[in-house]
Amino acid sequence: MINLEQRTAGEINKALAGRMAKLRKRRKLSQQALAMKSGVSFGSVKRFEQTGEISLQSLTKIAIALEVEGELESLFSQVLYESLEEILNEQGR
């Protein structure tokens, strides 16, 4: 079955970039200051906020700089099982 409401990877990335930019502004950091604090280049920070494109390594560095790395660390940790087969697969059947 096709999920017609499923968003594209680009849409999800852009939304994530928007939330990170909003958090950066809440913390009163310029893009340049975030770049310096995180060790991610200014160009990468700017591109991320404009397009949603960034490496996982750089995203993690930005999250650490913004003190929200726990959000990344908990990603996928509470995914519910979709079927009994998934439970059995996890048990190494």
PDB file of C-alpha atoms in Angstrom:
ATOM      1  CA  MET A   1       0.000   0.000   0.000  1.00  0.00           C
ATOM      2  CA  ILE A   2       1.331   3.434  -0.947  1.00  0.00           C
ATOM      3  CA  ASN A   3       1.310   6.122   1.736  1.00  0.00           C
ATOM      4  CA  LEU A   4       0.214   9.253  -0.127  1.00  0.00           C
ATOM      5  CA  GLU A   5       1.008  11.451   2.867  1.00  0.00           C
ATOM      6  CA  GLN A   6       4.615  10.274   3.171  1.00  0.00           C
ATOM      7  CA  ARG A   7       7.040  13.153   2.928  1.00  0.00           C
ATOM      8  CA  THR A   8      10.196  13.060   0.859  1.00  0.00           C
ATOM      9  CA  ALA A   9      13.667  12.933   2.368  1.00  0.00           C
ATOM     10  CA  GLY A  10      14.212  16.517   1.220  1.00  0.00           C
ATOM     11  CA  GLU A  11      11.042  17.702   2.942  1.00  0.00           C
ATOM     12  CA  ILE A  12      11.997  15.991   6.194  1.00  0.00           C
ATOM     13  CA  ASN A  13      15.543  17.384   6.033  1.00  0.00           C
ATOM     14  CA  LYS A  14      14.284  20.919   5.339  1.00  0.00           C
ATOM     15  CA  ALA A  15      11.875  20.726   8.293  1.00  0.00           C
ATOM     16  CA  LEU A  16      14.692  19.503  10.548  1.00  0.00           C
ATOM     17  CA  ALA A  17      16.933  22.330   9.341  1.00  0.00           C
ATOM     18  CA  GLY A  18      14.163  24.820  10.120  1.00  0.00           C
ATOM     19  CA  ARG A  19      13.837  23.517  13.670  1.00  0.00           C
ATOM     20  CA  MET A  20      17.610  23.668  14.181  1.00  0.00           C
ATOM     21  CA  ALA A  21      17.729  27.244  12.825  1.00  0.00           C
ATOM     22  CA  LYS A  22      14.905  28.233  15.157  1.00  0.00           C
ATOM     23  CA  LEU A  23      16.803  26.718  18.090  1.00  0.00           C
ATOM     24  CA  ARG A  24      19.987  28.518  17.033  1.00  0.00           C
ATOM     25  CA  LYS A  25      18.117  31.817  17.034  1.00  0.00           C
ATOM     26  CA  ARG A  26      16.531  31.056  20.424  1.00  0.00           C
ATOM     27  CA  ARG A  27      20.045  30.580  21.764  1.00  0.00           C
ATOM     28  CA  LYS A  28      20.993  33.945  20.203  1.00  0.00           C
ATOM     29  CA  LEU A  29      23.714  32.458  18.018  1.00  0.00           C
ATOM     30  CA  SER A  30      24.534  33.666  14.542  1.00  0.00           C
ATOM     31  CA  GLN A  31      25.324  31.106  11.868  1.00  0.00           C
ATOM     32  CA  GLN A  32      28.962  32.162  12.157  1.00  0.00           C
ATOM     33  CA  ALA A  33      28.957  31.695  15.951  1.00  0.00           C
ATOM     34  CA  LEU A  34      27.353  28.254  15.605  1.00  0.00           C
ATOM     35  CA  ALA A  35      29.962  27.317  13.021  1.00  0.00           C
ATOM     36  CA  MET A  36      32.769  28.304  15.366  1.00  0.00           C
ATOM     37  CA  LYS A  37      31.186  26.615  18.386  1.00  0.00           C
ATOM     38  CA  SER A  38      30.462  23.374  16.525  1.00  0.00           C
ATOM     39  CA  GLY A  39      33.565  23.141  14.353  1.00  0.00           C
ATOM     40  CA  VAL A  40      31.347  22.916  11.256  1.00  0.00           C
ATOM     41  CA  SER A  41      32.173  25.326   8.461  1.00  0.00           C
ATOM     42  CA  PHE A  42      30.051  28.442   8.076  1.00  0.00           C
ATOM     43  CA  GLY A  43      29.184  27.350   4.533  1.00  0.00           C
ATOM     44  CA  SER A  44      27.877  24.007   5.784  1.00  0.00           C
ATOM     45  CA  VAL A  45      25.749  25.645   8.478  1.00  0.00           C
ATOM     46  CA  LYS A  46      24.338  28.109   5.958  1.00  0.00           C
ATOM     47  CA  ARG A  47      23.681  25.395   3.350  1.00  0.00           C
ATOM     48  CA  PHE A  48      21.994  23.194   5.962  1.00  0.00           C
ATOM     49  CA  GLU A  49      19.603  25.944   6.994  1.00  0.00           C
ATOM     50  CA  GLN A  50      18.803  26.806   3.377  1.00  0.00           C
ATOM     51  CA  THR A  51      18.524  23.333   1.858  1.00  0.00           C
ATOM     52  CA  GLY A  52      18.467  20.760   4.642  1.00  0.00           C
ATOM     53  CA  GLU A  53      21.636  19.127   3.268  1.00  0.00           C
ATOM     54  CA  ILE A  54      24.355  18.203   5.778  1.00  0.00           C
ATOM     55  CA  SER A  55      26.504  15.231   6.727  1.00  0.00           C
ATOM     56  CA  LEU A  56      25.532  13.179   9.755  1.00  0.00           C
ATOM     57  CA  GLN A  57      28.878  14.071  11.353  1.00  0.00           C
ATOM     58  CA  SER A  58      28.194  17.806  10.983  1.00  0.00           C
ATOM     59  CA  LEU A  59      24.601  17.442  12.187  1.00  0.00           C
ATOM     60  CA  THR A  60      25.884  15.696  15.307  1.00  0.00           C
ATOM     61  CA  LYS A  61      28.449  18.449  15.928  1.00  0.00           C
ATOM     62  CA  ILE A  62      25.737  21.108  15.607  1.00  0.00           C
ATOM     63  CA  ALA A  63      23.465  19.192  17.980  1.00  0.00           C
ATOM     64  CA  ILE A  64      26.288  19.004  20.529  1.00  0.00           C
ATOM     65  CA  ALA A  65      26.985  22.731  20.148  1.00  0.00           C
ATOM     66  CA  LEU A  66      23.292  23.475  20.706  1.00  0.00           C
ATOM     67  CA  GLU A  67      23.254  21.028  23.646  1.00  0.00           C
ATOM     68  CA  VAL A  68      20.554  18.808  22.119  1.00  0.00           C
ATOM     69  CA  GLU A  69      22.664  15.748  21.326  1.00  0.00           C
ATOM     70  CA  GLY A  70      20.282  13.641  23.437  1.00  0.00           C
ATOM     71  CA  GLU A  71      17.696  14.121  20.706  1.00  0.00           C
ATOM     72  CA  LEU A  72      20.004  12.358  18.249  1.00  0.00           C
ATOM     73  CA  GLU A  73      21.081   9.717  20.745  1.00  0.00           C
ATOM     74  CA  SER A  74      17.464   8.685  21.316  1.00  0.00           C
ATOM     75  CA  LEU A  75      16.585   8.599  17.607  1.00  0.00           C
ATOM     76  CA  PHE A  76      15.058   5.209  16.690  1.00  0.00           C
ATOM     77  CA  SER A  77      15.310   3.959  20.281  1.00  0.00           C
ATOM     78  CA  GLN A  78      11.535   3.657  20.796  1.00  0.00           C
ATOM     79  CA  VAL A  79      10.410   2.269  17.440  1.00  0.00           C
ATOM     80  CA  LEU A  80       7.419  -0.010  17.903  1.00  0.00           C
ATOM     81  CA  TYR A  81       7.290  -3.443  16.317  1.00  0.00           C
ATOM     82  CA  GLU A  82       5.199  -3.646  13.159  1.00  0.00           C
ATOM     83  CA  SER A  83       4.665  -7.409  13.307  1.00  0.00           C
ATOM     84  CA  LEU A  84       5.291 -10.601  15.222  1.00  0.00           C
ATOM     85  CA  GLU A  85       7.854 -11.448  12.553  1.00  0.00           C
ATOM     86  CA  GLU A  86       9.938  -8.418  13.557  1.00  0.00           C
ATOM     87  CA  ILE A  87       9.969  -9.596  17.176  1.00  0.00           C
ATOM     88  CA  LEU A  88      11.101 -13.053  16.120  1.00  0.00           C
ATOM     89  CA  ASN A  89      13.758 -11.595  13.794  1.00  0.00           C
ATOM     90  CA  GLU A  90      15.177  -9.549  16.630  1.00  0.00           C
ATOM     91  CA  GLN A  91      15.436 -12.647  18.796  1.00  0.00           C
ATOM     92  CA  GLY A  92      17.619 -14.234  16.131  1.00  0.00           C
ATOM     93  CA  ARG A  93      15.185 -16.946  15.121  1.00  0.00           C
TER      94      ARG A  93
END
